[in-house]
Coordinates of C-alpha atoms and ligand atoms in Angstrom, one line a residue:
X577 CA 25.5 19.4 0.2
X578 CA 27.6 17.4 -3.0
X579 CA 28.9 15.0 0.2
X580 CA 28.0 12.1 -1.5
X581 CA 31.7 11.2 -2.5
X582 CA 32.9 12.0 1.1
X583 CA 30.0 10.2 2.7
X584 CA 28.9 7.0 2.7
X585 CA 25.1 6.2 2.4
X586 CA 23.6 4.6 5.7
X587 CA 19.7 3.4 6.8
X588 CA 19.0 3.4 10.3
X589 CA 19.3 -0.2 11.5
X590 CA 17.0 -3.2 10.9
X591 CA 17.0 -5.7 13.9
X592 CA 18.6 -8.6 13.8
X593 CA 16.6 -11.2 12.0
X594 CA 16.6 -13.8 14.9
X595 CA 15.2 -11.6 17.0
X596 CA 12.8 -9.4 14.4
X597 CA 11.0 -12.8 13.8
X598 CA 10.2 -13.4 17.1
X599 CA 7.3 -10.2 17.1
X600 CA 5.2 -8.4 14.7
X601 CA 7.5 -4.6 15.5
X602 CA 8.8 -2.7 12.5
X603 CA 12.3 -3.7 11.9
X604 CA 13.9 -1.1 10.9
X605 CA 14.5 1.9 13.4
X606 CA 14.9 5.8 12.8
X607 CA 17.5 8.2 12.2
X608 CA 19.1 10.3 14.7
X609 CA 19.7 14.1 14.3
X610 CA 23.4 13.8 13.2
X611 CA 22.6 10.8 10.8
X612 CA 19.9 13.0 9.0
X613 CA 22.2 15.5 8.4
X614 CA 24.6 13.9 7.5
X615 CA 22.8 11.6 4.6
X616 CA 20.7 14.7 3.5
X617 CA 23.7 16.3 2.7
X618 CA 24.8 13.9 0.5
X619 CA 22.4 15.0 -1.9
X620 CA 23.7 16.6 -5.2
X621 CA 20.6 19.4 -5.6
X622 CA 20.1 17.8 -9.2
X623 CA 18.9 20.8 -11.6
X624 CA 16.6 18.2 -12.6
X625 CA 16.0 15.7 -9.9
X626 CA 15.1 12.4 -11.2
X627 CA 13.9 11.8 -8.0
X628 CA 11.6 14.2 -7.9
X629 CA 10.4 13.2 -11.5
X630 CA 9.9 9.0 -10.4
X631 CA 8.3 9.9 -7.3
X632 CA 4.3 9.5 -8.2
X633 CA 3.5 12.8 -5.7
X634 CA 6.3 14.5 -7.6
X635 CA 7.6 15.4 -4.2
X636 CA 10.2 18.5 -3.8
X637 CA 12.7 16.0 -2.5
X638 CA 16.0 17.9 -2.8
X639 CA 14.4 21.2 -1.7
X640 CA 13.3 19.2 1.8
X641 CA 17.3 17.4 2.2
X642 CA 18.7 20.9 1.8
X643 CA 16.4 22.0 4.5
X644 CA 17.1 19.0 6.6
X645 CA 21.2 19.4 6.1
X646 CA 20.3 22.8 7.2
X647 CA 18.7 22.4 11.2
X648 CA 15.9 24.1 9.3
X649 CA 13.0 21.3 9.9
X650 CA 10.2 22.7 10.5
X651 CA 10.3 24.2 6.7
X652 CA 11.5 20.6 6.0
X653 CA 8.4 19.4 7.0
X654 CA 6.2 22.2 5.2
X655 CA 7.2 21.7 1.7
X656 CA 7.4 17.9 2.1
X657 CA 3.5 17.8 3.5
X658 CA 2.6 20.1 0.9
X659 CA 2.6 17.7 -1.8
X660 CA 2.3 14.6 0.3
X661 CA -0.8 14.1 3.0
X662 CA 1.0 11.2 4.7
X663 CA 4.6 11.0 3.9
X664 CA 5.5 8.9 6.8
X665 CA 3.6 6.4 5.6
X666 CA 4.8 6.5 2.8
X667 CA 8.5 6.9 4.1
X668 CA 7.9 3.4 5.6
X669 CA 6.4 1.5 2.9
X670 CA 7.2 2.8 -0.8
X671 CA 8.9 0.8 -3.0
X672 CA 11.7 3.0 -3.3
X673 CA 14.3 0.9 -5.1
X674 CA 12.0 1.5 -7.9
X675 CA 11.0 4.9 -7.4
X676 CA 13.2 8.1 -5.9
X677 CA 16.0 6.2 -4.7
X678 CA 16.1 3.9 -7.6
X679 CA 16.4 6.7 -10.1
X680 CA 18.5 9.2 -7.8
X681 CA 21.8 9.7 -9.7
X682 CA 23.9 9.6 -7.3
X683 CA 23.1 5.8 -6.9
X684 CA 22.8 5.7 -10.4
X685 CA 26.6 6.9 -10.1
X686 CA 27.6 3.8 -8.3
X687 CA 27.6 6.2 -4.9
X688 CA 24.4 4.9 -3.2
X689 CA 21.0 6.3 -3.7
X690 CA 20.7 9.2 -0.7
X691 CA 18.5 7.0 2.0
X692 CA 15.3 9.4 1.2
X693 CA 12.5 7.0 2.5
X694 CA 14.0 7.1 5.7
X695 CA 14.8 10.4 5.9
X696 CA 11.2 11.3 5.1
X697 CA 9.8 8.8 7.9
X698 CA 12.5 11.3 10.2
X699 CA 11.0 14.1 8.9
X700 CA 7.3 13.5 9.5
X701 CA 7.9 11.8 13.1
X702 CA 9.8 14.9 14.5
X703 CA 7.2 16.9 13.0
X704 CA 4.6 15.0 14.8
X705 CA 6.5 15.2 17.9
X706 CA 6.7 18.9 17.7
X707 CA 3.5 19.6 17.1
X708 CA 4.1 21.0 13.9
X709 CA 1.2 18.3 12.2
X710 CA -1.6 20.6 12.7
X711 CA -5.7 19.8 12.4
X712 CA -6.5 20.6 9.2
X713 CA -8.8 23.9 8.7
X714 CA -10.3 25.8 6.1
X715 CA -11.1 29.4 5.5
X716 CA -14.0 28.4 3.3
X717 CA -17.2 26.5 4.6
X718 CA -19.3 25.2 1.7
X719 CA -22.6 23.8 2.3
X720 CA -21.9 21.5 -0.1
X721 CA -21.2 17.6 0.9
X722 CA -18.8 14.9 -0.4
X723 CA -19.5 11.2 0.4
X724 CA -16.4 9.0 -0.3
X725 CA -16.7 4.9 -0.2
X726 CA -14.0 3.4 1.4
X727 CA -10.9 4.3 3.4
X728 CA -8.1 3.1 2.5
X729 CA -5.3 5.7 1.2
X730 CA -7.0 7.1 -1.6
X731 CA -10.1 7.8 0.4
X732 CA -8.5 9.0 3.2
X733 CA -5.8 11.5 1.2
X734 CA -8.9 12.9 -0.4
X735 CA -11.0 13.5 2.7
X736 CA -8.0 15.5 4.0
X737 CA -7.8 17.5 0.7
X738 CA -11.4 18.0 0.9
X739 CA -11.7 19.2 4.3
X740 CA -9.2 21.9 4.2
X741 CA -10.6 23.2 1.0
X742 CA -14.1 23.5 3.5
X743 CA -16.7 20.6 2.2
X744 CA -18.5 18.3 4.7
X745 CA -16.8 14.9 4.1
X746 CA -18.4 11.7 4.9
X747 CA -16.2 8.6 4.8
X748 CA -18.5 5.4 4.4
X749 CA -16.2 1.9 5.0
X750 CA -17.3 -1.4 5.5
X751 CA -14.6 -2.6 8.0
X752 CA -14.9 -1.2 11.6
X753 CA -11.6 0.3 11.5
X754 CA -10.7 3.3 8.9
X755 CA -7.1 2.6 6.7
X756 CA -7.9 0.1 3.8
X757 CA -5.1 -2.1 3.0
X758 CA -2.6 -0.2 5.5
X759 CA -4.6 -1.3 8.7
X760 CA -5.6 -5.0 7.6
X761 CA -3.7 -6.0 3.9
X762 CA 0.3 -4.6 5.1
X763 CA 1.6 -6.4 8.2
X764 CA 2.7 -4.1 11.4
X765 CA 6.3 -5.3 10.5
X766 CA 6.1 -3.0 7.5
X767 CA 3.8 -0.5 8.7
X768 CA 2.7 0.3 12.3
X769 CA -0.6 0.2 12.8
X770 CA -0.4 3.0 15.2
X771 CA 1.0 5.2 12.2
X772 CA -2.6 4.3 10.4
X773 CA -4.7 5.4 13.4
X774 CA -3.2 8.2 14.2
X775 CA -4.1 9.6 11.1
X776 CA -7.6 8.2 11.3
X777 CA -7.6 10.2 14.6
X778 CA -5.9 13.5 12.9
X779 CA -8.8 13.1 9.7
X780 CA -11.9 13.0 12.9
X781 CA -10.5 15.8 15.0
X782 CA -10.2 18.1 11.6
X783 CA -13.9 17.1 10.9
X784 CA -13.9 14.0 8.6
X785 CA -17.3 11.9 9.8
X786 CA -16.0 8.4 9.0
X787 CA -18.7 5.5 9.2
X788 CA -17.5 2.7 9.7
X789 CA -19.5 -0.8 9.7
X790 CA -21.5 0.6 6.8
X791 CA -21.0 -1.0 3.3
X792 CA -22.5 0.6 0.5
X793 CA -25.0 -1.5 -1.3
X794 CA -25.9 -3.1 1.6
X795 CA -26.2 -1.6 4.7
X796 CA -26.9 2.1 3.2
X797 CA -27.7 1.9 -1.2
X798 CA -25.3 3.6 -3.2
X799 CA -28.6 5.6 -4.8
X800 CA -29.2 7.2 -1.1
X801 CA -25.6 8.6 -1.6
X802 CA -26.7 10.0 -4.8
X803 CA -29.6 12.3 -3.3
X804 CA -28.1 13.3 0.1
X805 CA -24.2 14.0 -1.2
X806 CA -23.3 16.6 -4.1
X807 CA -20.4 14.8 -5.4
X808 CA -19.7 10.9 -4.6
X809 CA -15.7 9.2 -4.2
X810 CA -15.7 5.6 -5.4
X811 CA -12.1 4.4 -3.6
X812 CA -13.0 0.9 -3.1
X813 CA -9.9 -1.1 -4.0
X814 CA -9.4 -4.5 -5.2
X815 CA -10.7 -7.7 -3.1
X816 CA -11.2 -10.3 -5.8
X817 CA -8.8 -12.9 -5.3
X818 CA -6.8 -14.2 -8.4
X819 CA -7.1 -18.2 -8.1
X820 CA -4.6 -20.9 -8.8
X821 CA -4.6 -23.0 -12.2
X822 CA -5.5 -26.2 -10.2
X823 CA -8.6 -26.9 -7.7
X824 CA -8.2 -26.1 -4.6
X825 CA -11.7 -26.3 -3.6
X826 CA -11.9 -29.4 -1.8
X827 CA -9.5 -28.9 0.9
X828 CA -9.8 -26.3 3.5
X829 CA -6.3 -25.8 4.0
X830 CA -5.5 -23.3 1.0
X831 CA -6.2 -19.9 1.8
X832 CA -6.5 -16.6 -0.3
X833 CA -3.3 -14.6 1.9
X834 CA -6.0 -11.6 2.6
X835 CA -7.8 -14.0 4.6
X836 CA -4.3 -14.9 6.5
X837 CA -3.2 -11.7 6.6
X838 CA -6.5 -10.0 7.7
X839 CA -6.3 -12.2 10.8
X840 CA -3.2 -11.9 11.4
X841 CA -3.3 -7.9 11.4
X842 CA -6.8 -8.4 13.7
X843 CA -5.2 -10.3 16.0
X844 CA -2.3 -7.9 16.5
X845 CA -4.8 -5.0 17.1
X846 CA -6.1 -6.5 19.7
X847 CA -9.4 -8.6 18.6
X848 CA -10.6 -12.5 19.2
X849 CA -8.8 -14.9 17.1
X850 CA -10.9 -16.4 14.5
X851 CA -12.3 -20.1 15.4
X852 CA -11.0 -20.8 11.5
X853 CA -7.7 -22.8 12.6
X854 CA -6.4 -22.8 9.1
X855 CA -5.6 -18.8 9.5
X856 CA -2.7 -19.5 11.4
X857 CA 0.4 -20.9 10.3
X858 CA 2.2 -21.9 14.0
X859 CA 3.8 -25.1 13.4
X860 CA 2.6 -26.0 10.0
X861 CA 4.6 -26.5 7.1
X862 CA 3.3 -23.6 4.7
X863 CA 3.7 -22.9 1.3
X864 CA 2.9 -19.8 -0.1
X865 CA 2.4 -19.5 -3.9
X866 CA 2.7 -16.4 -5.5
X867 CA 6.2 -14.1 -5.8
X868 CA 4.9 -10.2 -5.3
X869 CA 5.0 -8.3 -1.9
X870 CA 1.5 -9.7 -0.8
X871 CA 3.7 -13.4 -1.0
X872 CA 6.3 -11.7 0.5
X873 CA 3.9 -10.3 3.0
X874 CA 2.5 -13.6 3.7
X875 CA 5.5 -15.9 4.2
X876 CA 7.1 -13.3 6.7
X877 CA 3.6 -13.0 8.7
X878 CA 4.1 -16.8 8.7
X879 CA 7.6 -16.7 9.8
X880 CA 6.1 -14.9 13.0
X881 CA 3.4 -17.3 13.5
X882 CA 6.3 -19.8 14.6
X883 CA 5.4 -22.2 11.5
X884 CA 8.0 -25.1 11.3
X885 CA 8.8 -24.4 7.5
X886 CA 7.9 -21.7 5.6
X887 CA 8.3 -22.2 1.4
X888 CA 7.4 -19.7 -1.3
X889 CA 6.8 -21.2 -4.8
X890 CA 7.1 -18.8 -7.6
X891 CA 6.9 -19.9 -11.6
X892 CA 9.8 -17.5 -12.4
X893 CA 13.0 -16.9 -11.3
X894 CA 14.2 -14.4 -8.7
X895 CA 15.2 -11.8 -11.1
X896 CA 12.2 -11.5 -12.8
X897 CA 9.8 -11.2 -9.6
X898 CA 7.7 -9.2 -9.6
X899 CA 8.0 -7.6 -5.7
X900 CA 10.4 -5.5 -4.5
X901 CA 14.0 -7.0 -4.3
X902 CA 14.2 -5.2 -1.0
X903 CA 11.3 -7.3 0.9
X904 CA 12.6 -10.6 -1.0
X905 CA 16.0 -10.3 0.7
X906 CA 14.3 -9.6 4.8
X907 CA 12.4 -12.6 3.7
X908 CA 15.6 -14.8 2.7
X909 CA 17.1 -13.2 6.1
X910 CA 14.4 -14.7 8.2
X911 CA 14.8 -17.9 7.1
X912 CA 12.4 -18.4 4.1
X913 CA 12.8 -20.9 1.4
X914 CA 12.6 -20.3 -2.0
X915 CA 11.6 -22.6 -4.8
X916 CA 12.2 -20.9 -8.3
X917 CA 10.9 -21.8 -11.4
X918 CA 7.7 -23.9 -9.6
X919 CA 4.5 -24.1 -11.0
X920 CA 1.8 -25.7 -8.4
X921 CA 0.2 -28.7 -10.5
X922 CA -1.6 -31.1 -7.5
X923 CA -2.8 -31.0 -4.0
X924 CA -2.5 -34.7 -2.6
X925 CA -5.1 -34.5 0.5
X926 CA -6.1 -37.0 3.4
X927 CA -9.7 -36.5 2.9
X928 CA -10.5 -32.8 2.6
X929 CA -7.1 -31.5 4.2
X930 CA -3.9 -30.7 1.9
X931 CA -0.9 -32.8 3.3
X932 CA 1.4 -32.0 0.6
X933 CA 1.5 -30.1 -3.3
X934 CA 3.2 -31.2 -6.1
X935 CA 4.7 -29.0 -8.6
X936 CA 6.2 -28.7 -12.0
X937 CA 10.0 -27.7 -12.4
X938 CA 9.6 -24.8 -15.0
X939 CA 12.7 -22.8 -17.3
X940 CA 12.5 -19.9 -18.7
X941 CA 11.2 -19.8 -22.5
X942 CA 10.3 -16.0 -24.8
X943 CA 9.1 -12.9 -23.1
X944 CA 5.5 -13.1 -23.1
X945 CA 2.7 -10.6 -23.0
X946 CA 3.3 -9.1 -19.4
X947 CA 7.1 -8.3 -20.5
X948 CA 8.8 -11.2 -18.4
X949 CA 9.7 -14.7 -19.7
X950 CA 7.5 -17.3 -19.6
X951 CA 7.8 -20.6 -17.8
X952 CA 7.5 -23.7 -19.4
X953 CA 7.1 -27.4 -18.7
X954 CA 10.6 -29.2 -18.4
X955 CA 8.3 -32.3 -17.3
X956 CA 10.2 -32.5 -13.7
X957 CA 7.6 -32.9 -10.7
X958 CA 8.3 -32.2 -7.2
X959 CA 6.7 -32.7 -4.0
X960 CA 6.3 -30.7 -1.3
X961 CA 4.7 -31.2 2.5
X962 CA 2.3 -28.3 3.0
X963 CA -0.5 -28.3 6.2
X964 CA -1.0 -24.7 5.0
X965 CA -1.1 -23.6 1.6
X966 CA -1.4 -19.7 0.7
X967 CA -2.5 -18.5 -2.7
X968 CA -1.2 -14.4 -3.1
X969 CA -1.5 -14.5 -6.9
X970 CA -2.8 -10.8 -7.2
X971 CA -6.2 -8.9 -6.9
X972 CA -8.7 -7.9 -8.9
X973 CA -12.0 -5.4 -9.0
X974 CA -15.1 -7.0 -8.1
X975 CA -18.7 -6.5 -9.9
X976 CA -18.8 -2.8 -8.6
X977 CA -21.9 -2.1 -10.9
X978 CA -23.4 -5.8 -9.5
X979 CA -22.6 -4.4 -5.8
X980 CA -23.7 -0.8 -6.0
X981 CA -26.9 -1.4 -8.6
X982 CA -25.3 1.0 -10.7
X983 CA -24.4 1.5 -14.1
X984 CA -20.6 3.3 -14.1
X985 CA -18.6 2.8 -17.0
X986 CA -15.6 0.3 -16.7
X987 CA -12.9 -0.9 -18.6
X988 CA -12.2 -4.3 -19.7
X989 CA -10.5 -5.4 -16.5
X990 CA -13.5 -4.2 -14.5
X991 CA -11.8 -1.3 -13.0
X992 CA -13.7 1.8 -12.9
X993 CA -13.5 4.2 -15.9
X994 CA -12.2 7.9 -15.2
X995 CA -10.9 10.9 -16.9
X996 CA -7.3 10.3 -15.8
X997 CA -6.7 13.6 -15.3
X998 CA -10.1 14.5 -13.5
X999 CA -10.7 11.0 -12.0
X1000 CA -14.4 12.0 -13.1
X1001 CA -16.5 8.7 -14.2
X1002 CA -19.0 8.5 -17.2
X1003 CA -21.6 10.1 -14.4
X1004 CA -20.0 14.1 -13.6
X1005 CA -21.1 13.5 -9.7
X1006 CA -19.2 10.0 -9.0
X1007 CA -15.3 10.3 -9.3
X1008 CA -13.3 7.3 -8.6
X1009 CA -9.8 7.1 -7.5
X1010 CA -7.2 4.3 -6.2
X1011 CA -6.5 0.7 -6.8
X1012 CA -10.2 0.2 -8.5
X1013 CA -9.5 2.8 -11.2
X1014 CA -5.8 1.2 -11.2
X1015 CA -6.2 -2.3 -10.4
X1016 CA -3.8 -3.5 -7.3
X1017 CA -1.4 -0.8 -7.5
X1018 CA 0.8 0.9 -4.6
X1019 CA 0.1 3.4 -1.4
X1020 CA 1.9 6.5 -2.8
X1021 CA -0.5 6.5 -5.8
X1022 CA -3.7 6.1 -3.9
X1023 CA -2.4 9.3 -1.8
X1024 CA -1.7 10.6 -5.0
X1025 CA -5.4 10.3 -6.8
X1026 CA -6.9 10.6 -3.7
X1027 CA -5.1 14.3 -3.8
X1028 CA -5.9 14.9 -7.7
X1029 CA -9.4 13.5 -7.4
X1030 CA -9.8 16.5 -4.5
X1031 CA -8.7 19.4 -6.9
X1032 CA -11.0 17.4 -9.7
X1033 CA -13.6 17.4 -7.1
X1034 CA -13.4 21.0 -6.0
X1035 CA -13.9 22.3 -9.1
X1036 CA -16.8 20.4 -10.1
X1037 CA -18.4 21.6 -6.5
X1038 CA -17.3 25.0 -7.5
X1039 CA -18.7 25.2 -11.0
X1040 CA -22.4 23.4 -10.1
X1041 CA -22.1 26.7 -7.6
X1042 CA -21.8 29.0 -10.1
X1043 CA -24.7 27.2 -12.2
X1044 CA -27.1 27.0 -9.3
X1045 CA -26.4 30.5 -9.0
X1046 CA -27.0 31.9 -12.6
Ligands
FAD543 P1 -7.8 0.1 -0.2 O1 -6.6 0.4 0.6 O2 -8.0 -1.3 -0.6 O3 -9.1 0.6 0.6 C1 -10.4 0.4 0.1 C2 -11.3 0.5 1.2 O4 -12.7 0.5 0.7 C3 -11.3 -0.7 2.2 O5 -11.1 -0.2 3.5 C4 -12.6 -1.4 2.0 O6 -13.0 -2.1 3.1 C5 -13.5 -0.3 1.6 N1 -14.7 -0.7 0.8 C6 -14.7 -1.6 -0.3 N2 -16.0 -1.7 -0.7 C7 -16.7 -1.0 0.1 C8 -18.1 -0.7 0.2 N3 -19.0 -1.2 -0.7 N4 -18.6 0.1 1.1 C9 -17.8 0.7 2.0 N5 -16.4 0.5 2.0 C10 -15.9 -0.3 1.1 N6 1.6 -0.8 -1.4 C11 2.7 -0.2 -1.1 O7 2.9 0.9 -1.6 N7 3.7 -0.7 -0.2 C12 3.5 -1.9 0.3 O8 4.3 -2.4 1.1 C13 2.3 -2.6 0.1 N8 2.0 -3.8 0.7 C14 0.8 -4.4 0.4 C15 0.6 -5.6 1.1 C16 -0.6 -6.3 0.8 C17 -0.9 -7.5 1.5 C18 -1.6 -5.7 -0.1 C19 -2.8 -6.5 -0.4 C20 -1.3 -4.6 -0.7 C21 -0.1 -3.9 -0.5 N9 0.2 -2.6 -1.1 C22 1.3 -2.0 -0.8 C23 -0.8 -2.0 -2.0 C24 -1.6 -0.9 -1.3 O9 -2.0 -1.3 0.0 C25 -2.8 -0.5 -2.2 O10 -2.4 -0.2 -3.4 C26 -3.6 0.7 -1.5 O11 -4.0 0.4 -0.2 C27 -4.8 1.0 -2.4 O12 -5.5 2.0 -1.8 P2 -7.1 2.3 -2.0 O13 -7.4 3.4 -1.1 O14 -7.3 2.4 -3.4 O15 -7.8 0.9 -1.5
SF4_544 FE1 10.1 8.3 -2.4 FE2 7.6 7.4 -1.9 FE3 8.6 9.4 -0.6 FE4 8.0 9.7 -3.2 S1 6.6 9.3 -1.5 S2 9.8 10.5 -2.1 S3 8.5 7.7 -4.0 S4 9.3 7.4 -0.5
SF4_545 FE1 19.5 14.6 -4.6 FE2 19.5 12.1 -5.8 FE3 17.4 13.7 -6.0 FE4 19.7 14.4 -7.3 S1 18.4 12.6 -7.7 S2 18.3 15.7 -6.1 S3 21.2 13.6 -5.8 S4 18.2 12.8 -4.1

């Protein structure tokens, strides 16, 4: 271990961006044996790892790079699955420049952050390849039954909690495939959706009942849940899409980027394209207005799609956006054009299809209440030619109470109320975990409510035992 001085830090490689544009195939590959060891060892075994302490699953990273620079990797594996149920997802798609490896003091030394994303993607693949990703089974087998809404991260991190602590777990989703935001919101570039379903597959074959097709509130009522289930999961997400300053309503050709990017992702899995020509971006000129990952996201999918042009607008400049610097610079590699400081003010339209957007040329005035400086007017206007125009300005909770006929305590920003530490709402049977007690948040804190709500879960399950009992 201590090799950081001696060693230099290395990913595995990303493919060159000619040719990653040209398919939808994650671009960056996976370490080798020798690589693994040698980066792991690189690792300084902080006393107090600040790591460990900015990852959100708090994550007993340098105990699993010793084990690593060791051969010994089937421990490895143990002790990083034992606080994290799918660390190769999030191996592939944490922002770690802003969590572990941001805050790892080597980098922080001016050494280079140890490369722990990638080696806990290695980590989790061997372990699948050896066998050593077991079905999940319990000791215990409670009567009692746990319904969870929706399956994205946080429901699917707490159906594997719950199983393996021996409830019967019910996953109800809408979508006719299980994953949330990681099978249709994060392109295949970033995240394979192979990687999604085998853990779908994992969750059935331990004895998670997932039913898909079936939203609550409409094809099955949230108060059905409520007599057949002993404890209720409310891990919906956000859907609601933020919306531009300007109307937008009377073309057809500006699109919310879940709408683009769900197509794109259903496409790539195989299904029907849409008859909806405006969700594709081959050979159009698009603009995409927005500057966090879901922009990023969008412009790259785009990129793909063989449009001629592909522009993203953002109001602020490239320091202060707000997505990870990481997926900004694949997206200036691929050829993507950025327009700082450009606030959307018209859409000039040949009857009711967007031909082109203006914008305002902004600067940078005082920091305003989000922290970042705000743009203002330097009464410059711009023009730009846009066939498609794609709006990623951020997500927010829809009327849950409106959608469930319910009456569950929220906060201002509509996002479901909890306990923070038991993820327990206003009602003691309905939890809630995820982006809709968050708002649009990240993977690795889903996985990690979805595991806290479990525990929370448990011991509400095992205390209404012990009253029914007395
Ligand atoms: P979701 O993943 O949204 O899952 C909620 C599920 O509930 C969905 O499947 C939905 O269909 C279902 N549902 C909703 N209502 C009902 C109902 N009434 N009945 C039944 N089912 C219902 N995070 C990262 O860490 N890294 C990234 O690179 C990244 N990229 C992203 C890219 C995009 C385009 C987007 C939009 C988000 C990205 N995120 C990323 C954020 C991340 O995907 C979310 O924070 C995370 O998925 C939230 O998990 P969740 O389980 O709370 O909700
Ligand atoms: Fe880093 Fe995310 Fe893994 Fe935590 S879960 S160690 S933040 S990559
Ligand atoms: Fe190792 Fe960096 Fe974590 Fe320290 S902060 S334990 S050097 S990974």
């Amino acid at each position: 271990m201590l090799e950081f001085h001696k060693k230099k830090p290395k990913n595995p490689s990303k493919t060159e961006p000619e040719k990653r544009i040209k398919d939808f195939q994650e671009i960056y590959s996976q370490f080798g044996k020798n690589d693994s060891v040698e980066q792991s060892s690189r690792c300084s075994q902080c006393g107090i790892p600040y790591c460990q302490i900015h990852c959100p699953l708090n994550n007993n990273i340098p105990d699993w790079l010793r084990y690593i620079a060791e051969g010994r990797l089937e421990e490895a594996y143990q002790v990083s699955a034992s606080t994290n149920a799918f660390p190769e997802v999030c191996g592939r798609v944490c922002p770690q420049d802003r969590l572990c490896e941001g805050n790892c003091v080597v980098e922080q030394a001016g050494f280079g952050a140890i490369t722990i994303g990638n080696l806990e993607k290695y980590l989790t693949e061997i372990a699948w390849e050896k066998g050593w990703v077991r079905n999940l089974s319990s000791q215990n087998q409670y009567k009692q039954k746990v319904a969870i809404i929706g399956s994205g991260p946080a429901g699917m991190a707490a159906s594997a909690y719950l199983t393996q602590n021996g409830y019967q777990v019910d996953v109800f989703e809408k979508n006719d495939r299980a994953g949330g935001l990681m099978i249709y919101g994060i392109p295949n570039f970033k995240l394979d959706k192979k990687i999604v379903e085998r853990r779908t597959e994992w969750l059935t074959e331990s004895g998670v009942t997932f039913n898909l097709n079936t939203e609550v509130g409409k094809n099955i009522s949230f108060q059905d849940l409520e007599k057949d289930y002993d404890a209720i999961l409310i891990a919906t997400g956000v859907y609601k899409a933020r919306q531009l300053d300007i109307d937008t309503s009377s073309v057809n050709n500006s699109i919310p980027a879940l709408d683009f990017l769900i197509e794109s992702n259903r496409t790539g899995l195989g299904d029907s394209p849409s008859k909806n020509k405006y969700l594709t971006a081959k050979d159009k000129h698009v603009v995409v207005i927005g500057g966090g990952d879901t922009a990023m996201d969008c412009v790259r999918t785009a990129i793909r799609q063989q449009a001629k042009e592909v522009t993203c607008l953002y109001r602020r400049n490239k320091e202060n956006m707000p997505g990870s610097a990481r997926e900004v610079l694949n997206a200036e590699q691929e050829g993507i054009k950025f327009n700082w400081l450009s606030v959307p003010s018209k859409i000039i339209s040949d009857s009711s299809t967007a031909t082109s957007m203006t914008y305002k040329v902004a600067t940078l005035g005082e920091v305003d209440e989000s922290g970042r400086r705000k743009p203002i007017d330097t009464g410059v206007e711009k023009q730009i030619k846009s066939d498609l125009i794609i709006q990623a300005l951020g997500f927010e909770p829809e009327d849950l109470n409106h959608n469930f006929k319910t009456n569950i305590e929220l906060t201002s920003w509509k996002t479901v109320k909890v306990d923070f530490k038991k993820f327990q709402t206003n009602n003691p049977k309905i939890f809630a975990a995820g982006d809709i007690v968050r708002g649009a948040s990240l993977v690795v804190w889903a996985i990690h409510d979805g595991r806290e709500v479990a525990k929370s879960i448990h011991n509400f399950l095992q205390n209404s035992k012990i009253k029914k009992a007395s």
